[in-house]
Tab-separated table of C-alpha atoms in Angstrom:
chain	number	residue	atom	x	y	z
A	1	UNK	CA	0.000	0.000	0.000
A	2	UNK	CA	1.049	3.276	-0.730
A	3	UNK	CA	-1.118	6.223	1.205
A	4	UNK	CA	-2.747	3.688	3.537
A	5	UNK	CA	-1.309	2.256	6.135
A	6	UNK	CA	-1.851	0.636	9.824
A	7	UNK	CA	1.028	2.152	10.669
A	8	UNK	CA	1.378	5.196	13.394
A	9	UNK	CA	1.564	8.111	11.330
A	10	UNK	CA	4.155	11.155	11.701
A	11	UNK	CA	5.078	14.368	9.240
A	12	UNK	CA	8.542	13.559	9.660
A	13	UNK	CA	8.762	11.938	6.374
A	14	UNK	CA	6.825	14.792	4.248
A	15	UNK	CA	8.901	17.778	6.513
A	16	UNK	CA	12.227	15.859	5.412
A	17	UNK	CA	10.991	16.476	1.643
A	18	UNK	CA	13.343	19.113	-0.331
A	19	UNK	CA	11.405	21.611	-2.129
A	20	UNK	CA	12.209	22.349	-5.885
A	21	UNK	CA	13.625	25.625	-6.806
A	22	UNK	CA	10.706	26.456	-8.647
A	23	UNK	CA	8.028	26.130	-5.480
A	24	UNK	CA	7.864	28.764	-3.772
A	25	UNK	CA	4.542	27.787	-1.439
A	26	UNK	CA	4.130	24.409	1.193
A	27	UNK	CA	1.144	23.625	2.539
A	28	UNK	CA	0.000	20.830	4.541
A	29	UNK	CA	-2.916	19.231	6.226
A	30	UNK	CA	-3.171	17.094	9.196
A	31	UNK	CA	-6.148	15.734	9.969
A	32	UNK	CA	-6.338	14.519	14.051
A	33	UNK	CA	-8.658	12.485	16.020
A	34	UNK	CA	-10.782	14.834	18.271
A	35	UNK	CA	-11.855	13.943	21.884
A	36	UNK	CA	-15.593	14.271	21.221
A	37	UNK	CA	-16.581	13.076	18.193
A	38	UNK	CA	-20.411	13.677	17.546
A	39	UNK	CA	-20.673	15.309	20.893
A	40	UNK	CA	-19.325	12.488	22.998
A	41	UNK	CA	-15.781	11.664	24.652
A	42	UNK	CA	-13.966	9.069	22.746
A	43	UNK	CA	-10.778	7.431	23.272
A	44	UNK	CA	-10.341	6.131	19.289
A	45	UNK	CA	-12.006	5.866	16.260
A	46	UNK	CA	-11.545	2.707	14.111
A	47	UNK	CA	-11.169	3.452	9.848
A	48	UNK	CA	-11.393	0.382	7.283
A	49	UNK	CA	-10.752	0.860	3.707
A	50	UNK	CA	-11.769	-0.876	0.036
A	51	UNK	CA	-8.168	-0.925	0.011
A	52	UNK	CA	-7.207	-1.139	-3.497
A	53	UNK	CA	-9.781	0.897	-4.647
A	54	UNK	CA	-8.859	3.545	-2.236
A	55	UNK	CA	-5.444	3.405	-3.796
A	56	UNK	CA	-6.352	3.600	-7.185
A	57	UNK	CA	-8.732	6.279	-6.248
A	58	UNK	CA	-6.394	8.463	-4.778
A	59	UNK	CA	-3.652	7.900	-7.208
A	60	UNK	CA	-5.990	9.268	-10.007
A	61	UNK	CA	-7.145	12.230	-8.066
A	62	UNK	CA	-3.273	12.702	-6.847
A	63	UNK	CA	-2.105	12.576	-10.688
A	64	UNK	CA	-5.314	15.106	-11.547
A	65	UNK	CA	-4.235	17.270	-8.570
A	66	UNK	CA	-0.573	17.487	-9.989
A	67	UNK	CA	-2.177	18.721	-13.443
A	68	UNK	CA	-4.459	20.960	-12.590
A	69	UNK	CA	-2.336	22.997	-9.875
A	70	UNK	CA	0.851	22.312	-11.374
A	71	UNK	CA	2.127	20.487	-7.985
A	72	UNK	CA	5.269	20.083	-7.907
A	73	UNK	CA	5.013	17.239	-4.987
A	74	UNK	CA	2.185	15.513	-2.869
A	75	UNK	CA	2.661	13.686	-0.052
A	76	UNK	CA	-0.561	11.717	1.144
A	77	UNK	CA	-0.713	9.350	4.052
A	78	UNK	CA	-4.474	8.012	5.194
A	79	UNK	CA	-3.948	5.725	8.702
A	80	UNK	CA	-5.977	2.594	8.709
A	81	UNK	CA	-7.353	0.489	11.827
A	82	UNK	CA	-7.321	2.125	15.655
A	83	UNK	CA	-6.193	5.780	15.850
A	84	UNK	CA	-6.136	6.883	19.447
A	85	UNK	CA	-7.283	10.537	20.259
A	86	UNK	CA	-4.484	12.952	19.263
A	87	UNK	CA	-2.791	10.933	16.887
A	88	UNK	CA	-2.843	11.959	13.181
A	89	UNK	CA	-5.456	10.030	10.710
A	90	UNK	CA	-4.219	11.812	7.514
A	91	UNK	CA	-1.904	13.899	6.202
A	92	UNK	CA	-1.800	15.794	2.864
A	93	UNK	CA	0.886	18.040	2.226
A	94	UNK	CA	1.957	19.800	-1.622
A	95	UNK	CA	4.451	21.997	-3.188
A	96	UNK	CA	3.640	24.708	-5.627
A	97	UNK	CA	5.097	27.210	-7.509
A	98	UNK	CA	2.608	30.066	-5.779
A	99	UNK	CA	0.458	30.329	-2.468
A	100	UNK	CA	-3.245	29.794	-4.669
A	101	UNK	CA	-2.482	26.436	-6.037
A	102	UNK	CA	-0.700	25.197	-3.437
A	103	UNK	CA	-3.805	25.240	-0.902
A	104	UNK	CA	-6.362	24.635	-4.262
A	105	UNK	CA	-4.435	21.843	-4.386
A	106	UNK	CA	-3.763	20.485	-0.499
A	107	UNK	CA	-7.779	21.236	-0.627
A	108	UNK	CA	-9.196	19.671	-3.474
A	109	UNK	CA	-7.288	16.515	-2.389
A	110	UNK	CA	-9.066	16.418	1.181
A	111	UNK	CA	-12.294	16.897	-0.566
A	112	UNK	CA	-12.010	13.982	-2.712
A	113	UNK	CA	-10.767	12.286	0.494
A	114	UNK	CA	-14.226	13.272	2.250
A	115	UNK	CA	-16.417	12.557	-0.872
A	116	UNK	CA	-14.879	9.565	-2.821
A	117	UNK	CA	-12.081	7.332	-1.497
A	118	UNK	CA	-13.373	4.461	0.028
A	119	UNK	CA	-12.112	4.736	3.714
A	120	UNK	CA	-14.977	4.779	6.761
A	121	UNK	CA	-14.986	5.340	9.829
A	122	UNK	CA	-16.278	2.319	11.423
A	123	UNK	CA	-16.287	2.219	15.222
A	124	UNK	CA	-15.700	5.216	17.911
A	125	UNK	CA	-14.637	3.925	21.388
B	1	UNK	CA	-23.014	-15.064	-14.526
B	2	UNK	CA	-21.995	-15.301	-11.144
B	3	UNK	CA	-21.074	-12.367	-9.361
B	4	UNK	CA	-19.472	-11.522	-6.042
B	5	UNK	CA	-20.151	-8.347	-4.193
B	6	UNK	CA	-17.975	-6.705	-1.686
B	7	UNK	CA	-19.386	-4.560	1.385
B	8	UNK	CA	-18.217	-2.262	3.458
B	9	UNK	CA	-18.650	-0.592	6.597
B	10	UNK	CA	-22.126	-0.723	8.525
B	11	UNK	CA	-23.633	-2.161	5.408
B	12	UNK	CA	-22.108	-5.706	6.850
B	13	UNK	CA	-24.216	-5.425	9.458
B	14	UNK	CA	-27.507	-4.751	7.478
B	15	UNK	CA	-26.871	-8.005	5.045
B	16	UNK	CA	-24.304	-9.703	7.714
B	17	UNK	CA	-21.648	-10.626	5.536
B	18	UNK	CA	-18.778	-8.484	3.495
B	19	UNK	CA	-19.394	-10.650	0.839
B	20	UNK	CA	-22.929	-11.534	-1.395
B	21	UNK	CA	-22.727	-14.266	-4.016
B	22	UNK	CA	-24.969	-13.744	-6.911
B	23	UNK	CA	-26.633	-15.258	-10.019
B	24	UNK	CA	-27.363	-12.891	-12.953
B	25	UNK	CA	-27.736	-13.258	-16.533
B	26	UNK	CA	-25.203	-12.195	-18.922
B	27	UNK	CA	-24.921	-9.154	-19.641
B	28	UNK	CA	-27.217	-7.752	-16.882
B	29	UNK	CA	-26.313	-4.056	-15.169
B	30	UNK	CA	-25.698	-2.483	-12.042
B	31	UNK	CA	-29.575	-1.656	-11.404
B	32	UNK	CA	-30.279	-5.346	-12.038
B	33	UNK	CA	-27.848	-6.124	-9.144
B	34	UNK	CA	-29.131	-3.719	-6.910
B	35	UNK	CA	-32.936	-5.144	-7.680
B	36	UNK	CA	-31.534	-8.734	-6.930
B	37	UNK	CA	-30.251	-7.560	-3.862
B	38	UNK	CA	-32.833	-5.910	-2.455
B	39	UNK	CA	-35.328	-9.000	-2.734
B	40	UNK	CA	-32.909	-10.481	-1.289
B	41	UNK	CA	-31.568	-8.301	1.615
B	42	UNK	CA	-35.032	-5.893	2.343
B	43	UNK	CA	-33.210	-4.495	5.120
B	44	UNK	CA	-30.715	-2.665	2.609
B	45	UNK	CA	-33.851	-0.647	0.990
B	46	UNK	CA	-33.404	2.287	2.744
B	47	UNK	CA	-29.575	2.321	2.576
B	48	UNK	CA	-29.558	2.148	-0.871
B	49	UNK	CA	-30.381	5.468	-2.068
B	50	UNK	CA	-26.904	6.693	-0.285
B	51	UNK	CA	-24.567	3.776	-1.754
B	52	UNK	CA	-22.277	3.759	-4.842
B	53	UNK	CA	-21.319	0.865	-6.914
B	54	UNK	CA	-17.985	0.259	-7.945
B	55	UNK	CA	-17.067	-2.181	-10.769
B	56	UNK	CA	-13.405	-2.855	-10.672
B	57	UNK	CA	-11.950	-0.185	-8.153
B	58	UNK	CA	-14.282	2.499	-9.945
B	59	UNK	CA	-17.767	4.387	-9.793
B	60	UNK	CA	-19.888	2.728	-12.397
B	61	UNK	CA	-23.711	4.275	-13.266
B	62	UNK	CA	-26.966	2.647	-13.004
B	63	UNK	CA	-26.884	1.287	-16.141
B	64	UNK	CA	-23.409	-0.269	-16.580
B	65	UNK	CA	-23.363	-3.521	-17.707
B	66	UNK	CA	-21.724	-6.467	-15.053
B	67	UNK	CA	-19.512	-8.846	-17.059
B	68	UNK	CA	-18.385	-12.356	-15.381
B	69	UNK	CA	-15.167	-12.007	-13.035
B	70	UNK	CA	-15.940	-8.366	-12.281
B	71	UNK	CA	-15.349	-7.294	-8.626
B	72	UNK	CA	-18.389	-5.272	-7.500
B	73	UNK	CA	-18.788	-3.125	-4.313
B	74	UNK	CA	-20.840	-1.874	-2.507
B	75	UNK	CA	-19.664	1.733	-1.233
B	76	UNK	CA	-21.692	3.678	1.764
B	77	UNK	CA	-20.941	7.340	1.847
B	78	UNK	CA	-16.968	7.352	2.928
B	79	UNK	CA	-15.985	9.322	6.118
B	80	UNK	CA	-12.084	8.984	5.840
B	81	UNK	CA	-10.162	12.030	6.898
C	1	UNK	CA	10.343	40.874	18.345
C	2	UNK	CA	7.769	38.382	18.639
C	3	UNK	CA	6.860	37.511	15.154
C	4	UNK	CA	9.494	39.148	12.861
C	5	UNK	CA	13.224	37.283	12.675
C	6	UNK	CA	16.434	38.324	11.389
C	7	UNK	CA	17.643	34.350	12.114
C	8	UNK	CA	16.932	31.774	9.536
C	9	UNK	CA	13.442	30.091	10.369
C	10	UNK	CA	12.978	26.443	10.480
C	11	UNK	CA	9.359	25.035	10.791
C	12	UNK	CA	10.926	22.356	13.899
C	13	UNK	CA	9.803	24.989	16.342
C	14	UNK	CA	6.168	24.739	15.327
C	15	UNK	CA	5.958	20.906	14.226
C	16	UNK	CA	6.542	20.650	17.905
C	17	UNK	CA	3.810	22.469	19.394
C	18	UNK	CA	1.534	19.863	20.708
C	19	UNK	CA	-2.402	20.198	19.442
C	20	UNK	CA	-5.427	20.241	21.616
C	21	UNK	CA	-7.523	17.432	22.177
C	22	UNK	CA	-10.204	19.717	20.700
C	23	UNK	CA	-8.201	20.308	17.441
C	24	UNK	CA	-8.792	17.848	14.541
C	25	UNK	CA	-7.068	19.932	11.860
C	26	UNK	CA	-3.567	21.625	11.264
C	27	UNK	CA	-3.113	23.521	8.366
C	28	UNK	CA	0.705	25.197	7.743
C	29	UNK	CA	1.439	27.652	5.062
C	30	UNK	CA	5.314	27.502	3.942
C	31	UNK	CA	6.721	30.785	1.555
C	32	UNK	CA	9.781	30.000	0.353
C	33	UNK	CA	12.021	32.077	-1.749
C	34	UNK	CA	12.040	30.519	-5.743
C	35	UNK	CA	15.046	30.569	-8.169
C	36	UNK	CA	12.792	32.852	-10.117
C	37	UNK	CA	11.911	36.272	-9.330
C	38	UNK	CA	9.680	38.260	-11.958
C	39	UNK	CA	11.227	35.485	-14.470
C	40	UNK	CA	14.928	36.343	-13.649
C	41	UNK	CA	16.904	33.784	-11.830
C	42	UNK	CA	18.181	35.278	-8.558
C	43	UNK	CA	20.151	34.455	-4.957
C	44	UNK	CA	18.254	35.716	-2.897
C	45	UNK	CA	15.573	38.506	-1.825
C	46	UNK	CA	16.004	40.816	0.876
C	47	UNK	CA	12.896	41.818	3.171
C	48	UNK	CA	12.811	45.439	5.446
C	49	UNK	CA	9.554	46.073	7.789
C	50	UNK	CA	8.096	49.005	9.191
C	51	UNK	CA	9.185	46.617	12.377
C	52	UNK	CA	6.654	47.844	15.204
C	53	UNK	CA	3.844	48.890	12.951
C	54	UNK	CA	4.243	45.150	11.590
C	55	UNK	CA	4.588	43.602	15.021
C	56	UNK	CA	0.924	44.992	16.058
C	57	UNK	CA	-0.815	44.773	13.028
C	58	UNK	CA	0.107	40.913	12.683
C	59	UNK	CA	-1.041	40.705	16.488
C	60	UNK	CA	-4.337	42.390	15.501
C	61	UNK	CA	-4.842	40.095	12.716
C	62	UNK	CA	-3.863	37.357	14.694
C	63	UNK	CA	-6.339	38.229	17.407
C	64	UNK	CA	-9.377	38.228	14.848
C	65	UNK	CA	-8.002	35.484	12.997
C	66	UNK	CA	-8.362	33.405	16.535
C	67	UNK	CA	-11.956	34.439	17.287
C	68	UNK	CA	-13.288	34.564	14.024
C	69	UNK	CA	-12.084	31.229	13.174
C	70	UNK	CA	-12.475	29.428	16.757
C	71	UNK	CA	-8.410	28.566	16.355
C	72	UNK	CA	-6.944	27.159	19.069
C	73	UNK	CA	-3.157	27.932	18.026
C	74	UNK	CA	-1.534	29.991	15.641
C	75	UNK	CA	2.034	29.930	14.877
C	76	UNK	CA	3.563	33.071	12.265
C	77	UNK	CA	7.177	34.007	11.670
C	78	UNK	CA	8.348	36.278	8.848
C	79	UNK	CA	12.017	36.665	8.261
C	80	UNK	CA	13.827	39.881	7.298
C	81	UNK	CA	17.199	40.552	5.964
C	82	UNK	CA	18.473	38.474	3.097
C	83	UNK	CA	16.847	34.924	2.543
C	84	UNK	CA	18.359	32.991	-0.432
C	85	UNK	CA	16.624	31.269	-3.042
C	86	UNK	CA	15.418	27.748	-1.237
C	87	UNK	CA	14.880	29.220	2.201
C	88	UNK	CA	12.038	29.869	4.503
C	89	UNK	CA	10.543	33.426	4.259
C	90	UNK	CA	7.817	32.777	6.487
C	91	UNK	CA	5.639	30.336	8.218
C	92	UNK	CA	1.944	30.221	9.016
C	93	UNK	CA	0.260	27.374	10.727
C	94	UNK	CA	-2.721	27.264	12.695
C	95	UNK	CA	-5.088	24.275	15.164
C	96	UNK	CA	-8.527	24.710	14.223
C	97	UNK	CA	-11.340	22.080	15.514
C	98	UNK	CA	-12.251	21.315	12.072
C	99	UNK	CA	-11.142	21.421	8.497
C	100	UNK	CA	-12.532	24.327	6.983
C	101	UNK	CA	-11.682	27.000	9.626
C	102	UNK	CA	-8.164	25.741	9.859
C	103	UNK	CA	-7.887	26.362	6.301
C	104	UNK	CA	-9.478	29.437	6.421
C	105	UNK	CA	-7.595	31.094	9.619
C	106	UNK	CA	-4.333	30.004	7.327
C	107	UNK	CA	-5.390	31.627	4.466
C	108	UNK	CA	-6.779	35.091	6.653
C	109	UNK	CA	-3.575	35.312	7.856
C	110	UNK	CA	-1.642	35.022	4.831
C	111	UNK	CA	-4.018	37.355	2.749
C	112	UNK	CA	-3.516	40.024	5.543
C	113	UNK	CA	-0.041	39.657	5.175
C	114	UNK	CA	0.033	40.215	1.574
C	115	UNK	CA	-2.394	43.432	1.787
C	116	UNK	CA	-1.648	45.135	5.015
C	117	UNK	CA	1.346	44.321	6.801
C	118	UNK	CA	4.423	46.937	6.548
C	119	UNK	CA	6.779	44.323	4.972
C	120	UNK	CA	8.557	44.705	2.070
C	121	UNK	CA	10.809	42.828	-0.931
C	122	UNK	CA	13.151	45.753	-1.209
C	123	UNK	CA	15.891	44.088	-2.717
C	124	UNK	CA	16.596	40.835	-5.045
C	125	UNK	CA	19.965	39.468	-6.106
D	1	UNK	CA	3.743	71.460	15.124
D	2	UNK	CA	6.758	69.391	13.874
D	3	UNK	CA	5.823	66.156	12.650
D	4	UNK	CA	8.712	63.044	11.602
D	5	UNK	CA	7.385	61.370	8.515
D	6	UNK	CA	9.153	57.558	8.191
D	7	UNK	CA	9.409	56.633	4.680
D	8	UNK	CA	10.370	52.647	3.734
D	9	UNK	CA	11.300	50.359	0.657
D	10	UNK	CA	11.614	52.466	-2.529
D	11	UNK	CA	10.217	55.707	-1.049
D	12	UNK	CA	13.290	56.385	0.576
D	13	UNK	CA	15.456	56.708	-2.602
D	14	UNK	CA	12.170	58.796	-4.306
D	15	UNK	CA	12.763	61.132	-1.481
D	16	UNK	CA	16.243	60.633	-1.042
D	17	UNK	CA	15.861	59.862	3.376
D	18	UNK	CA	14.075	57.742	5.361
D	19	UNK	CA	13.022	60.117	7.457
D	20	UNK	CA	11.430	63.870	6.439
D	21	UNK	CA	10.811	66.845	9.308
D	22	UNK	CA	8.281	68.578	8.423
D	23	UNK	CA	6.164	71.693	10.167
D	24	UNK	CA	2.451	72.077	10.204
D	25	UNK	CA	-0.534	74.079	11.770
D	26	UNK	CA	-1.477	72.042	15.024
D	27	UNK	CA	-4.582	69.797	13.570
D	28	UNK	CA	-3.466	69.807	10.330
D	29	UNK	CA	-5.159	66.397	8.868
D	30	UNK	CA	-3.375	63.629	6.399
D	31	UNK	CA	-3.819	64.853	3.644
D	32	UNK	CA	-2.425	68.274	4.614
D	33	UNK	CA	0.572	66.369	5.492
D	34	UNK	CA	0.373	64.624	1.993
D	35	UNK	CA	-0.151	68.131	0.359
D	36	UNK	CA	2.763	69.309	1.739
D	37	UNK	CA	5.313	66.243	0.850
D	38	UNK	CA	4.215	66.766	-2.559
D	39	UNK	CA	5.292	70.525	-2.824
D	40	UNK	CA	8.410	69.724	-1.004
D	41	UNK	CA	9.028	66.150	-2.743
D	42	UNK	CA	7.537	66.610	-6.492
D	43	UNK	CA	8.933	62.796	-7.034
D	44	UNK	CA	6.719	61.582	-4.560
D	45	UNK	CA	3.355	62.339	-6.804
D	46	UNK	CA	3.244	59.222	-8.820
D	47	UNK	CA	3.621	57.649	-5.686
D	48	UNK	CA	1.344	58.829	-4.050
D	49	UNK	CA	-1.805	57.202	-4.935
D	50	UNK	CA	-0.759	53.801	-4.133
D	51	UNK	CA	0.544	55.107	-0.873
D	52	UNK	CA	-1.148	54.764	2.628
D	53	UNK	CA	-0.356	56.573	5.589
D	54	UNK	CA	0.086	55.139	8.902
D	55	UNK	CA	-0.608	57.454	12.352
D	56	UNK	CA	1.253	55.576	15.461
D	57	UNK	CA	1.244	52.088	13.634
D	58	UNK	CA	-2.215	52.037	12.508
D	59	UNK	CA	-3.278	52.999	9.026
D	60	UNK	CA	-5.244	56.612	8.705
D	61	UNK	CA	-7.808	58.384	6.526
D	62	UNK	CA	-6.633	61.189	4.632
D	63	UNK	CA	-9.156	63.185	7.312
D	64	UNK	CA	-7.604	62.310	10.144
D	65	UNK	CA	-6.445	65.000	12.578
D	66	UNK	CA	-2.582	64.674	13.271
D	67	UNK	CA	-0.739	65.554	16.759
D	68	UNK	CA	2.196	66.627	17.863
D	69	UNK	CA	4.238	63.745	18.573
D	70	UNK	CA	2.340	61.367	16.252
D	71	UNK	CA	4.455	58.903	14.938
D	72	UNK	CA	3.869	58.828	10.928
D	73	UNK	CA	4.655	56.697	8.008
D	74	UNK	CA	4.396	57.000	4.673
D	75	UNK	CA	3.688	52.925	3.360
D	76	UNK	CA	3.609	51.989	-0.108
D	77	UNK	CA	2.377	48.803	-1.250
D	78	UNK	CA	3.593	45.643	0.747
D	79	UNK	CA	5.334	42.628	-0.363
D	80	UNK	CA	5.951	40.310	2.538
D	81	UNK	CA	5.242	36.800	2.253
């Protein structure tokens, strides 16, 4: 799998990314599980995935992404299984030449997260 | 044909099982399937109306035709993120 | 000076700022100097401020940003004196409880900066 | 009163200082001020219309009254970030 994993997931990786001479704007997401979810105190939520079709699905939108807002890099990492409170569920971070596509970009790529890639949250606990 | 169906999420509950094994004719499409299954499963009815179908990893419309071998899903709106 | 720097910046500072247990998203803005510069390849830009005009009007817009947008952190850092071509101009990263604020906080802050804050590119070389 | 005018980025080589000490009639407003540079500093006038004034840090309408001891800037367009 490339962008899901069951894995504990840190920024390390995407922060140790060089930046190409040509981007001048970073911007990154991290999306982090919330104490209440719905209105009540949780200790984890649980995600599943249609695996490979959440793979191919985000490797299309990732490659449409790069077109339309001329990215110069995306980094996306979606954690499967038990993510405790606090801990980081997904992280999307891109390079761009200027400030507008770079969060167009970081954007449109959590929106098709929210609306189209096959990953649910299944359990709260 | 025969088909197999994948679910996910709290649609296993409502049929309770991630996977449906069905008999269609050749040739037959995505709203055939989802007529099959609800005689089948009347507890998915109402969930219906909110699920996708994918056909090999990708959205497919009502009237797509289902070919033998093809992996079919059932998707319930996604809450990743 | 609390949110202007002669020093070279380095995100580390912020990446270690723990989030509340309220806070699902982060969003961080990144401006980095690029090779080119009004299509002319240069070393390096070199920013003056209007220092304590900029120091309160960031703190102003930092202040609205945080109520208007419910954030529960916000992070900014703009660097003056010479930055060369690769390097960190400034940072903007903000804890939000959900998605859209965080982006939008991010994206206040950095349109404020680009309108109204006494900063300027006075030099490129 | 006497009034010290800062001037930043490329206004201080159209003016030839970065800082300008000027004299006006107690309450004299902004754009008195601005009337003023302009005699004194005929470079300024192209300037001028994409410059903002600020009155103790905060930016000021061309109405506003200025005091003795204000502390005033002459900003032209940013271009942090």
């Amino acid at each position: 799998m490339r962008y899901l994993t069951r894995e504990p997931l840190s920024a390390d990786e995407w922060h140790r990314e060089a930046m190409s001479e040509h981007s001048g704007a970073s911007v990154e997401f991290l999306g982090v599980v919330r104490r209440l979810e719905a209105g009540k105190p949780i200790e984890y939520l649980e995600y599943e995935a249609y695996e490979p079709m959440a793979e191919q699905v985000l490797e299309q939108y990732i490659q449409q992404a790069v077109q339309q807002f001329g990215l110069s890099k995306v980094y996306f990492r979606h954690r499967l299984g038990r993510v405790r409170v606090g801990e980081i569920a997904v992280i999307i971070g891109v390079h761009a030449p200027h400030r507008a596509e770079a969060f167009a970009g970081c954007q449109f790529l959590l929106e098709t997260l929210k609306r189209d890639v096959p990953i649910w949250k299944v359990r709260a606990g | 044909m025969n088909l197999c169906v994948r679910v996910f999420a709290h649609l296993k509950s409502v049929v309770g099982a991630d996977t449906l094994r069905l008999q269609l004719p050749a040739g037959a499409t995505v709203r055939e399937l989802l007529d099959v299954l609800q005689q089948r499963y009347p507890a998915l009815t109402p969930w219906l109306e909110s699920t996708r179908v994918a056909v090999n990893y990708e959205y497919a419309t009502l009237d797509a035709p289902l070919r033998e071998g093809d992996e079919v899903a059932l998707i319930p709106p996604v809450s990743g993120g």
